[in-house]
Amino acid sequence: MKAPEQYDPSKPAQKSSMPSASIQPSAKSPALPVGTPTITQTHKRTAQAEKKPFEWQFLMPKYWGIWLLFTIFLPLIFLPLRWQFWLGRKLGILIYSVVGSRRRDTLINLKLAFPEKPDVERELMAKQVFVNQGIGVFETLCAWFRPNVFTRTVSISGLQHLVTAQNEGRPVILLGAHYTMLDLGGLFCAQFFALDCMYRTQNNPLLDWFIYNGRTSIFGKQISSRDMRSLVTSIKAGHVIWYSPDQDYGLSQGVMAPFFGVPAATITAARRMAKLGDKAHPPVFMALHTYRQTPDSLPKGKRPHYHLTITQALDNYPSNDEIADATRVNELLEGLIRIDPTQWMWFHRRFKNSPEGRRDIYK
């Protein structure tokens, strides 16, 4: 089986959607060499995803708050990245100060995961989590609507592991995590290989509409966690699929396994994915780490830099022991998150479930 044919946006049918090669980067950003291919020009996709249609219910008063936020933030992404980083820091600090429930959840998670650190250090870590997420808001919006601002800002290691698997005709499941630069990480991956992603539908329909349609410019296909048919299709086609198993969805489809030394409900869907597709060329599992190496206070005249890491394939996965498999995946993701723990979304209630049901540690 060959690697999936990549969607080429430069073909005549898509030519109208491509930026002109003569368009130069904004004068507000450090200059790039003339003729440098932009991210849009080098982007790889398995297909051109269709957007979800607009619904008139989105104009109802209950959605006005989201529209207001979108109206405020979208024009700001046309500022230089240095200014966006500054605004992101201020936004993160504001959210940390105002949204007490998220701040409390973050501090509880960090105390469980890093009991050896003093309270003052964990508090600094928590503030930095929100700072990184504030910057992540701008990184995400730029990934959706202004991707070329990130031209020549990314490097990658471990790509050979993925290429080897594709040359063997095997689909690849990239085990990712919810980093603060989540969607930007997908955009950067698409500079090196085409990929689909799995996602969980948002509870708010308008927010789901924004996120899904924004990601159509990044991924070839977005697969709902409930859409097994689409998942099987992508696996049989030999695609690369990004899947993040690092959140607590209870034990209906998971097991308890340690995560940062704390028992955590860990979904085991990856084991089931291993049984899908061509038995002669089963999926191979690797972990993906996305990381912003540049300080959040971007120096004047400097461009940010990001790094992607793809690990070696998990051998003998899955095994006959689902708890051992879940533990292996958690340990793998934990090791990558520890590179900079503040770039992971600690404000999620990662430890809310126990074998006896929901815990009250977040009350």
GROMACS .gro file of N, CA and C in nm, residues 92-249:
model
  474
   92GLY      N    1  -0.366   3.594   2.947
   92GLY     CA    2  -0.350   3.479   3.035
   92GLY      C    3  -0.350   3.518   3.182
   93ILE      N    4  -0.280   3.627   3.215
   93ILE     CA    5  -0.276   3.673   3.353
   93ILE      C    6  -0.414   3.719   3.399
   94LEU      N    7  -0.488   3.783   3.308
   94LEU     CA    8  -0.624   3.827   3.342
   94LEU      C    9  -0.714   3.707   3.371
   95ILE      N   10  -0.709   3.605   3.287
   95ILE     CA   11  -0.792   3.487   3.308
   95ILE      C   12  -0.753   3.417   3.438
   96TYR      N   13  -0.624   3.409   3.465
   96TYR     CA   14  -0.576   3.347   3.589
   96TYR      C   15  -0.633   3.421   3.711
   97SER      N   16  -0.641   3.552   3.701
   97SER     CA   17  -0.687   3.633   3.814
   97SER      C   18  -0.838   3.629   3.830
   98VAL      N   19  -0.910   3.618   3.718
   98VAL     CA   20  -1.056   3.632   3.721
   98VAL      C   21  -1.129   3.499   3.732
   99VAL      N   22  -1.083   3.399   3.660
   99VAL     CA   23  -1.154   3.271   3.654
   99VAL      C   24  -1.101   3.180   3.765
  100GLY      N   25  -1.160   3.195   3.882
  100GLY     CA   26  -1.110   3.125   3.999
  100GLY      C   27  -1.120   2.974   3.991
  101SER      N   28  -1.224   2.923   3.927
  101SER     CA   29  -1.242   2.777   3.921
  101SER      C   30  -1.131   2.712   3.840
  102ARG      N   31  -1.095   2.773   3.728
  102ARG     CA   32  -0.988   2.717   3.645
  102ARG      C   33  -0.853   2.730   3.715
  103ARG      N   34  -0.832   2.842   3.783
  103ARG     CA   35  -0.707   2.859   3.857
  103ARG      C   36  -0.696   2.753   3.967
  104ARG      N   37  -0.806   2.730   4.037
  104ARG     CA   38  -0.805   2.630   4.144
  104ARG      C   39  -0.780   2.491   4.089
  105ASP      N   40  -0.847   2.455   3.980
  105ASP     CA   41  -0.826   2.323   3.919
  105ASP      C   42  -0.681   2.304   3.877
  106THR      N   43  -0.621   2.410   3.820
  106THR     CA   44  -0.482   2.402   3.776
  106THR      C   45  -0.388   2.379   3.893
  107LEU      N   46  -0.409   2.454   4.000
  107LEU     CA   47  -0.322   2.440   4.118
  107LEU      C   48  -0.337   2.303   4.182
  108ILE      N   49  -0.459   2.249   4.183
  108ILE     CA   50  -0.481   2.115   4.238
  108ILE      C   51  -0.409   2.011   4.153
  109ASN      N   52  -0.421   2.022   4.021
  109ASN     CA   53  -0.354   1.927   3.932
  109ASN      C   54  -0.202   1.932   3.951
  110LEU      N   55  -0.148   2.053   3.959
  110LEU     CA   56  -0.003   2.066   3.974
  110LEU      C   57   0.044   2.014   4.110
  111LYS      N   58  -0.037   2.030   4.212
  111LYS     CA   59   0.001   1.977   4.344
  111LYS      C   60   0.003   1.825   4.342
  112LEU      N   61  -0.092   1.764   4.270
  112LEU     CA   62  -0.094   1.619   4.259
  112LEU      C   63   0.024   1.569   4.176
  113ALA      N   64   0.055   1.638   4.067
  113ALA     CA   65   0.158   1.591   3.975
  113ALA      C   66   0.300   1.626   4.020
  114PHE      N   67   0.314   1.736   4.094
  114PHE     CA   68   0.447   1.781   4.137
  114PHE      C   69   0.446   1.808   4.288
  115PRO      N   70   0.421   1.704   4.369
  115PRO     CA   71   0.414   1.725   4.514
  115PRO      C   72   0.547   1.768   4.575
  116GLU      N   73   0.657   1.743   4.504
  116GLU     CA   74   0.789   1.778   4.557
  116GLU      C   75   0.820   1.926   4.546
  117LYS      N   76   0.744   2.000   4.464
  117LYS     CA   77   0.771   2.142   4.443
  117LYS      C   78   0.700   2.226   4.550
  118PRO      N   79   0.761   2.335   4.593
  118PRO     CA   80   0.696   2.423   4.690
  118PRO      C   81   0.575   2.494   4.629
  119ASP      N   82   0.485   2.539   4.715
  119ASP     CA   83   0.362   2.604   4.668
  119ASP      C   84   0.391   2.723   4.578
  120VAL      N   85   0.492   2.802   4.613
  120VAL     CA   86   0.520   2.922   4.536
  120VAL      C   87   0.565   2.887   4.394
  121GLU      N   88   0.640   2.778   4.378
  121GLU     CA   89   0.683   2.737   4.244
  121GLU      C   90   0.565   2.685   4.163
  122ARG      N   91   0.476   2.610   4.228
  122ARG     CA   92   0.358   2.561   4.155
  122ARG      C   93   0.267   2.676   4.113
  123GLU      N   94   0.261   2.779   4.196
  123GLU     CA   95   0.179   2.895   4.159
  123GLU      C   96   0.238   2.966   4.038
  124LEU      N   97   0.370   2.977   4.033
  124LEU     CA   98   0.434   3.037   3.915
  124LEU      C   99   0.410   2.951   3.792
  125MET      N  100   0.416   2.820   3.807
  125MET     CA  101   0.386   2.730   3.696
  125MET      C  102   0.243   2.750   3.648
  126ALA      N  103   0.149   2.760   3.741
  126ALA     CA  104   0.009   2.777   3.705
  126ALA      C  105  -0.011   2.906   3.627
  127LYS      N  106   0.052   3.015   3.672
  127LYS     CA  107   0.040   3.142   3.599
  127LYS      C  108   0.096   3.128   3.458
  128GLN      N  109   0.207   3.056   3.445
  128GLN     CA  110   0.267   3.040   3.312
  128GLN      C  111   0.180   2.954   3.222
  129VAL      N  112   0.107   2.857   3.279
  129VAL     CA  113   0.012   2.778   3.200
  129VAL      C  114  -0.090   2.872   3.135
  130PHE      N  115  -0.141   2.967   3.212
  130PHE     CA  116  -0.241   3.060   3.159
  130PHE      C  117  -0.179   3.158   3.061
  131VAL      N  118  -0.055   3.200   3.087
  131VAL     CA  119   0.014   3.286   2.992
  131VAL      C  120   0.031   3.215   2.858
  132ASN      N  121   0.076   3.090   2.864
  132ASN     CA  122   0.094   3.013   2.740
  132ASN      C  123  -0.039   2.992   2.668
  133GLN      N  124  -0.147   2.973   2.745
  133GLN     CA  125  -0.276   2.956   2.681
  133GLN      C  126  -0.326   3.087   2.621
  134GLY      N  127  -0.297   3.199   2.687
  134GLY     CA  128  -0.333   3.328   2.629
  134GLY      C  129  -0.263   3.351   2.497
  135ILE      N  130  -0.134   3.318   2.492
  135ILE     CA  131  -0.061   3.326   2.365
  135ILE      C  132  -0.118   3.226   2.266
  136GLY      N  133  -0.159   3.108   2.318
  136GLY     CA  134  -0.216   3.004   2.233
  136GLY      C  135  -0.343   3.048   2.163
  137VAL      N  136  -0.418   3.140   2.223
  137VAL     CA  137  -0.538   3.194   2.157
  137VAL      C  138  -0.499   3.261   2.026
  138PHE      N  139  -0.395   3.343   2.032
  138PHE     CA  140  -0.349   3.413   1.912
  138PHE      C  141  -0.283   3.316   1.814
  139GLU      N  142  -0.208   3.220   1.866
  139GLU     CA  143  -0.146   3.120   1.778
  139GLU      C  144  -0.252   3.041   1.703
  140THR      N  145  -0.360   3.006   1.771
  140THR     CA  146  -0.467   2.930   1.707
  140THR      C  147  -0.537   3.012   1.600
  141LEU      N  148  -0.573   3.135   1.631
  141LEU     CA  149  -0.641   3.220   1.533
  141LEU      C  150  -0.552   3.246   1.412
  142CYS      N  151  -0.423   3.265   1.435
  142CYS     CA  152  -0.331   3.283   1.321
  142CYS      C  153  -0.321   3.154   1.240
  143ALA      N  154  -0.319   3.040   1.306
  143ALA     CA  155  -0.313   2.912   1.234
  143ALA      C  156  -0.434   2.896   1.143
  144TRP      N  157  -0.548   2.945   1.187
  144TRP     CA  158  -0.670   2.934   1.106
  144TRP      C  159  -0.676   3.037   0.993
  145PHE      N  160  -0.641   3.162   1.025
  145PHE     CA  161  -0.670   3.273   0.933
  145PHE      C  162  -0.547   3.346   0.880
  146ARG      N  163  -0.430   3.325   0.940
  146ARG     CA  164  -0.310   3.396   0.894
  146ARG      C  165  -0.189   3.304   0.905
  147PRO      N  166  -0.195   3.185   0.847
  147PRO     CA  167  -0.089   3.086   0.869
  147PRO      C  168   0.048   3.128   0.820
  148ASN      N  169   0.054   3.210   0.716
  148ASN     CA  170   0.183   3.242   0.658
  148ASN      C  171   0.273   3.326   0.749
  149VAL      N  172   0.217   3.379   0.857
  149VAL     CA  173   0.300   3.452   0.952
  149VAL      C  174   0.399   3.359   1.021
  150PHE      N  175   0.374   3.228   1.016
  150PHE     CA  176   0.462   3.130   1.078
  150PHE      C  177   0.558   3.063   0.980
  151THR      N  178   0.571   3.119   0.862
  151THR     CA  179   0.663   3.063   0.763
  151THR      C  180   0.806   3.060   0.819
  152ARG      N  181   0.869   2.944   0.805
  152ARG     CA  182   1.007   2.921   0.850
  152ARG      C  183   1.024   2.947   1.001
  153THR      N  184   0.934   2.891   1.079
  153THR     CA  185   0.947   2.904   1.225
  153THR      C  186   0.945   2.767   1.293
  154VAL      N  187   0.956   2.657   1.219
  154VAL     CA  188   0.939   2.525   1.280
  154VAL      C  189   1.050   2.431   1.235
  155SER      N  190   1.090   2.343   1.327
  155SER     CA  191   1.182   2.233   1.297
  155SER      C  192   1.119   2.105   1.348
  156ILE      N  193   1.173   1.992   1.307
  156ILE     CA  194   1.114   1.864   1.343
  156ILE      C  195   1.224   1.760   1.364
  157SER      N  196   1.202   1.670   1.458
  157SER     CA  197   1.290   1.556   1.477
  157SER      C  198   1.204   1.430   1.484
  158GLY      N  199   1.260   1.320   1.438
  158GLY     CA  200   1.188   1.193   1.440
  158GLY      C  201   1.099   1.169   1.320
  159LEU      N  202   1.104   1.257   1.221
  159LEU     CA  203   1.018   1.240   1.104
  159LEU      C  204   1.046   1.108   1.033
  160GLN      N  205   1.169   1.059   1.043
  160GLN     CA  206   1.204   0.934   0.974
  160GLN      C  207   1.121   0.816   1.025
  161HIS      N  208   1.078   0.819   1.149
  161HIS     CA  209   0.996   0.709   1.202
  161HIS      C  210   0.862   0.702   1.129
  162LEU      N  211   0.804   0.818   1.106
  162LEU     CA  212   0.676   0.823   1.036
  162LEU      C  213   0.693   0.785   0.890
  163VAL      N  214   0.797   0.836   0.826
  163VAL     CA  215   0.820   0.806   0.684
  163VAL      C  216   0.843   0.656   0.664
  164THR      N  217   0.917   0.594   0.754
  164THR     CA  218   0.942   0.450   0.745
  164THR      C  219   0.812   0.372   0.751
  165ALA      N  220   0.724   0.410   0.843
  165ALA     CA  221   0.595   0.341   0.855
  165ALA      C  222   0.512   0.359   0.729
  166GLN      N  223   0.510   0.479   0.674
  166GLN     CA  224   0.433   0.503   0.551
  166GLN      C  225   0.491   0.425   0.434
  167ASN      N  226   0.622   0.416   0.425
  167ASN     CA  227   0.683   0.339   0.318
  167ASN      C  228   0.650   0.191   0.328
  168GLU      N  229   0.619   0.146   0.449
  168GLU     CA  230   0.578   0.007   0.471
  168GLU      C  231   0.428  -0.012   0.446
  169GLY      N  232   0.360   0.096   0.408
  169GLY     CA  233   0.217   0.087   0.381
  169GLY      C  234   0.132   0.083   0.506
  170ARG      N  235   0.182   0.134   0.616
  170ARG     CA  236   0.109   0.126   0.742
  170ARG      C  237   0.053   0.263   0.781
  171PRO      N  238  -0.074   0.271   0.820
  171PRO     CA  239  -0.127   0.396   0.873
  171PRO      C  240  -0.059   0.429   1.005
  172VAL      N  241  -0.056   0.557   1.040
  172VAL     CA  242   0.011   0.603   1.161
  172VAL      C  243  -0.088   0.673   1.252
  173ILE      N  244  -0.094   0.631   1.378
  173ILE     CA  245  -0.173   0.700   1.479
  173ILE      C  246  -0.075   0.781   1.564
  174LEU      N  247  -0.084   0.913   1.554
  174LEU     CA  248   0.001   1.001   1.634
  174LEU      C  249  -0.069   1.030   1.765
  175LEU      N  250  -0.011   0.985   1.874
  175LEU     CA  251  -0.067   1.008   2.006
  175LEU      C  252  -0.020   1.144   2.056
  176GLY      N  253  -0.108   1.240   2.050
  176GLY     CA  254  -0.073   1.375   2.090
  176GLY      C  255  -0.126   1.409   2.228
  177ALA      N  256  -0.113   1.534   2.265
  177ALA     CA  257  -0.162   1.582   2.394
  177ALA      C  258  -0.218   1.723   2.373
  178HIS      N  259  -0.294   1.767   2.471
  178HIS     CA  260  -0.358   1.898   2.461
  178HIS      C  261  -0.261   2.007   2.507
  179TYR      N  262  -0.170   2.042   2.416
  179TYR     CA  263  -0.078   2.152   2.443
  179TYR      C  264  -0.147   2.285   2.412
  180THR      N  265  -0.093   2.393   2.466
  180THR     CA  266  -0.157   2.523   2.447
  180THR      C  267  -0.148   2.571   2.302
  181MET      N  268  -0.056   2.515   2.224
  181MET     CA  269  -0.046   2.550   2.081
  181MET      C  270  -0.107   2.438   1.997
  182LEU      N  271  -0.222   2.387   2.040
  182LEU     CA  272  -0.281   2.267   1.982
  182LEU      C  273  -0.298   2.275   1.830
  183ASP      N  274  -0.376   2.370   1.781
  183ASP     CA  275  -0.404   2.377   1.637
  183ASP      C  276  -0.282   2.422   1.557
  184LEU      N  277  -0.200   2.508   1.616
  184LEU     CA  278  -0.078   2.548   1.547
  184LEU      C  279   0.013   2.427   1.528
  185GLY      N  280   0.013   2.335   1.624
  185GLY     CA  281   0.091   2.213   1.608
  185GLY      C  282   0.044   2.133   1.487
  186GLY      N  283  -0.087   2.127   1.466
  186GLY     CA  284  -0.139   2.058   1.349
  186GLY      C  285  -0.095   2.125   1.220
  187LEU      N  286  -0.097   2.259   1.219
  187LEU     CA  287  -0.052   2.333   1.100
  187LEU      C  288   0.093   2.301   1.069
  188PHE      N  289   0.177   2.296   1.172
  188PHE     CA  290   0.318   2.267   1.150
  188PHE      C  291   0.339   2.124   1.102
  189CYS      N  292   0.263   2.030   1.157
  189CYS     CA  293   0.275   1.891   1.110
  189CYS      C  294   0.247   1.884   0.961
  190ALA      N  295   0.147   1.959   0.915
  190ALA     CA  296   0.107   1.956   0.775
  190ALA      C  297   0.211   2.015   0.682
  191GLN      N  298   0.317   2.072   0.737
  191GLN     CA  299   0.429   2.115   0.653
  191GLN      C  300   0.516   1.997   0.612
  192PHE      N  301   0.503   1.885   0.685
  192PHE     CA  302   0.589   1.769   0.660
  192PHE      C  303   0.511   1.647   0.613
  193PHE      N  304   0.386   1.636   0.652
  193PHE     CA  305   0.304   1.522   0.610
  193PHE      C  306   0.156   1.558   0.624
  194ALA      N  307   0.076   1.498   0.539
  194ALA     CA  308  -0.069   1.519   0.547
  194ALA      C  309  -0.126   1.439   0.664
  195LEU      N  310  -0.226   1.495   0.730
  195LEU     CA  311  -0.283   1.423   0.844
  195LEU      C  312  -0.430   1.457   0.863
  196ASP      N  313  -0.501   1.359   0.919
  196ASP     CA  314  -0.637   1.377   0.966
  196ASP      C  315  -0.631   1.389   1.118
  197CYS      N  316  -0.742   1.427   1.179
  197CYS     CA  317  -0.743   1.435   1.325
  197CYS      C  318  -0.876   1.384   1.379
  198MET      N  319  -0.871   1.335   1.501
  198MET     CA  320  -0.993   1.298   1.572
  198MET      C  321  -1.029   1.410   1.668
  199TYR      N  322  -1.159   1.433   1.687
  199TYR     CA  323  -1.201   1.542   1.773
  199TYR      C  324  -1.328   1.506   1.846
  200ARG      N  325  -1.353   1.577   1.954
  200ARG     CA  326  -1.476   1.562   2.032
  200ARG      C  327  -1.560   1.687   2.010
  201THR      N  328  -1.685   1.669   1.970
  201THR     CA  329  -1.774   1.781   1.940
  201THR      C  330  -1.791   1.871   2.063
  202GLN      N  331  -1.782   2.002   2.044
  202GLN     CA  332  -1.802   2.097   2.152
  202GLN      C  333  -1.949   2.103   2.193
  203ASN      N  334  -1.972   2.128   2.320
  203ASN     CA  335  -2.110   2.137   2.369
  203ASN      C  336  -2.181   2.260   2.315
  204ASN      N  337  -2.107   2.367   2.292
  204ASN     CA  338  -2.164   2.490   2.237
  204ASN      C  339  -2.161   2.482   2.084
  205PRO      N  340  -2.277   2.482   2.018
  205PRO     CA  341  -2.281   2.465   1.871
  205PRO      C  342  -2.204   2.572   1.795
  206LEU      N  343  -2.211   2.698   1.839
  206LEU     CA  344  -2.140   2.804   1.767
  206LEU      C  345  -1.989   2.787   1.784
  207LEU      N  346  -1.944   2.757   1.906
  207LEU     CA  347  -1.802   2.735   1.928
  207LEU      C  348  -1.753   2.616   1.846
  208ASP      N  349  -1.833   2.511   1.839
  208ASP     CA  350  -1.797   2.395   1.758
  208ASP      C  351  -1.787   2.434   1.610
  209TRP      N  352  -1.877   2.520   1.564
  209TRP     CA  353  -1.877   2.566   1.424
  209TRP      C  354  -1.748   2.642   1.394
  210PHE      N  355  -1.710   2.732   1.485
  210PHE     CA  356  -1.587   2.809   1.466
  210PHE      C  357  -1.465   2.717   1.462
  211ILE      N  358  -1.454   2.626   1.560
  211ILE     CA  359  -1.336   2.541   1.570
  211ILE      C  360  -1.327   2.445   1.452
  212TYR      N  361  -1.437   2.382   1.420
  212TYR     CA  362  -1.436   2.285   1.309
  212TYR      C  363  -1.398   2.354   1.179
  213ASN      N  364  -1.461   2.467   1.149
  213ASN     CA  365  -1.432   2.536   1.023
  213ASN      C  366  -1.291   2.594   1.021
  214GLY      N  367  -1.241   2.638   1.136
  214GLY     CA  368  -1.103   2.685   1.140
  214GLY      C  369  -1.005   2.574   1.108
  215ARG      N  370  -1.035   2.454   1.156
  215ARG     CA  371  -0.944   2.342   1.135
  215ARG      C  372  -0.952   2.283   0.995
  216THR      N  373  -1.053   2.320   0.917
  216THR     CA  374  -1.058   2.269   0.779
  216THR      C  375  -0.940   2.321   0.696
  217SER      N  376  -0.879   2.431   0.741
  217SER     CA  377  -0.763   2.483   0.668
  217SER      C  378  -0.635   2.411   0.708
  218ILE      N  379  -0.644   2.319   0.806
  218ILE     CA  380  -0.526   2.249   0.856
  218ILE      C  381  -0.529   2.101   0.821
  219PHE      N  382  -0.640   2.035   0.856
  219PHE     CA  383  -0.648   1.890   0.843
  219PHE      C  384  -0.724   1.849   0.717
  220GLY      N  385  -0.687   1.733   0.664
  220GLY     CA  386  -0.761   1.680   0.550
  220GLY      C  387  -0.900   1.636   0.589
  221LYS      N  388  -0.911   1.572   0.705
  221LYS     CA  389  -1.041   1.526   0.753
  221LYS      C  390  -1.043   1.531   0.905
  222GLN      N  391  -1.157   1.575   0.960
  222GLN     CA  392  -1.177   1.573   1.103
  222GLN      C  393  -1.276   1.462   1.136
  223ILE      N  394  -1.234   1.371   1.220
  223ILE     CA  395  -1.313   1.252   1.248
  223ILE      C  396  -1.371   1.261   1.388
  224SER      N  397  -1.501   1.261   1.398
  224SER     CA  398  -1.565   1.264   1.529
  224SER      C  399  -1.532   1.135   1.605
  225SER      N  400  -1.516   1.148   1.735
  225SER     CA  401  -1.485   1.031   1.818
  225SER      C  402  -1.596   0.927   1.812
  226ARG      N  403  -1.714   0.966   1.762
  226ARG     CA  404  -1.826   0.873   1.750
  226ARG      C  405  -1.843   0.818   1.609
  227ASP      N  406  -1.760   0.865   1.516
  227ASP     CA  407  -1.775   0.827   1.376
  227ASP      C  408  -1.673   0.718   1.341
  228MET      N  409  -1.704   0.596   1.378
  228MET     CA  410  -1.612   0.485   1.355
  228MET      C  411  -1.594   0.457   1.206
  229ARG      N  412  -1.697   0.482   1.128
  229ARG     CA  413  -1.688   0.454   0.984
  229ARG      C  414  -1.581   0.540   0.918
  230SER      N  415  -1.579   0.670   0.951
  230SER     CA  416  -1.477   0.758   0.894
  230SER      C  417  -1.338   0.720   0.943
  231LEU      N  418  -1.330   0.679   1.068
  231LEU     CA  419  -1.200   0.637   1.123
  231LEU      C  420  -1.147   0.516   1.048
  232VAL      N  421  -1.233   0.418   1.024
  232VAL     CA  422  -1.192   0.298   0.951
  232VAL      C  423  -1.148   0.335   0.810
  233THR      N  424  -1.222   0.426   0.747
  233THR     CA  425  -1.187   0.468   0.611
  233THR      C  426  -1.047   0.529   0.606
  234SER      N  427  -1.017   0.617   0.702
  234SER     CA  428  -0.886   0.681   0.704
  234SER      C  429  -0.775   0.580   0.731
  235ILE      N  430  -0.801   0.488   0.822
  235ILE     CA  431  -0.700   0.387   0.853
  235ILE      C  432  -0.675   0.297   0.733
  236LYS      N  433  -0.781   0.253   0.667
  236LYS     CA  434  -0.764   0.168   0.550
  236LYS      C  435  -0.692   0.240   0.437
  237ALA      N  436  -0.708   0.373   0.432
  237ALA     CA  437  -0.640   0.451   0.327
  237ALA      C  438  -0.495   0.479   0.361
  238GLY      N  439  -0.450   0.437   0.480
  238GLY     CA  440  -0.311   0.456   0.516
  238GLY      C  441  -0.277   0.596   0.563
  239HIS      N  442  -0.376   0.670   0.615
  239HIS     CA  443  -0.352   0.808   0.655
  239HIS      C  444  -0.278   0.817   0.789
  240VAL      N  445  -0.224   0.934   0.815
  240VAL     CA  446  -0.173   0.970   0.947
  240VAL      C  447  -0.288   1.034   1.023
  241ILE      N  448  -0.314   0.987   1.145
  241ILE     CA  449  -0.428   1.035   1.222
  241ILE      C  450  -0.379   1.084   1.358
  242TRP      N  451  -0.411   1.207   1.391
  242TRP     CA  452  -0.373   1.267   1.519
  242TRP      C  453  -0.483   1.238   1.620
  243TYR      N  454  -0.445   1.175   1.731
  243TYR     CA  455  -0.541   1.139   1.835
  243TYR      C  456  -0.482   1.170   1.971
  244SER      N  457  -0.556   1.241   2.055
  244SER     CA  458  -0.505   1.282   2.187
  244SER      C  459  -0.581   1.208   2.298
  245PRO      N  460  -0.516   1.113   2.366
  245PRO     CA  461  -0.581   1.033   2.469
  245PRO      C  462  -0.550   1.080   2.611
  246ASP      N  463  -0.529   1.212   2.629
  246ASP     CA  464  -0.475   1.261   2.756
  246ASP      C  465  -0.578   1.330   2.845
  247GLN      N  466  -0.708   1.308   2.820
  247GLN     CA  467  -0.811   1.367   2.904
  247GLN      C  468  -0.895   1.259   2.970
  248ASP      N  469  -0.969   1.300   3.075
  248ASP     CA  470  -1.047   1.208   3.156
  248ASP      C  471  -1.191   1.202   3.104
  249TYR      N  472  -1.224   1.091   3.039
  249TYR     CA  473  -1.360   1.069   2.991
  249TYR      C  474  -1.430   0.957   3.068
   0.00000   0.00000   0.00000
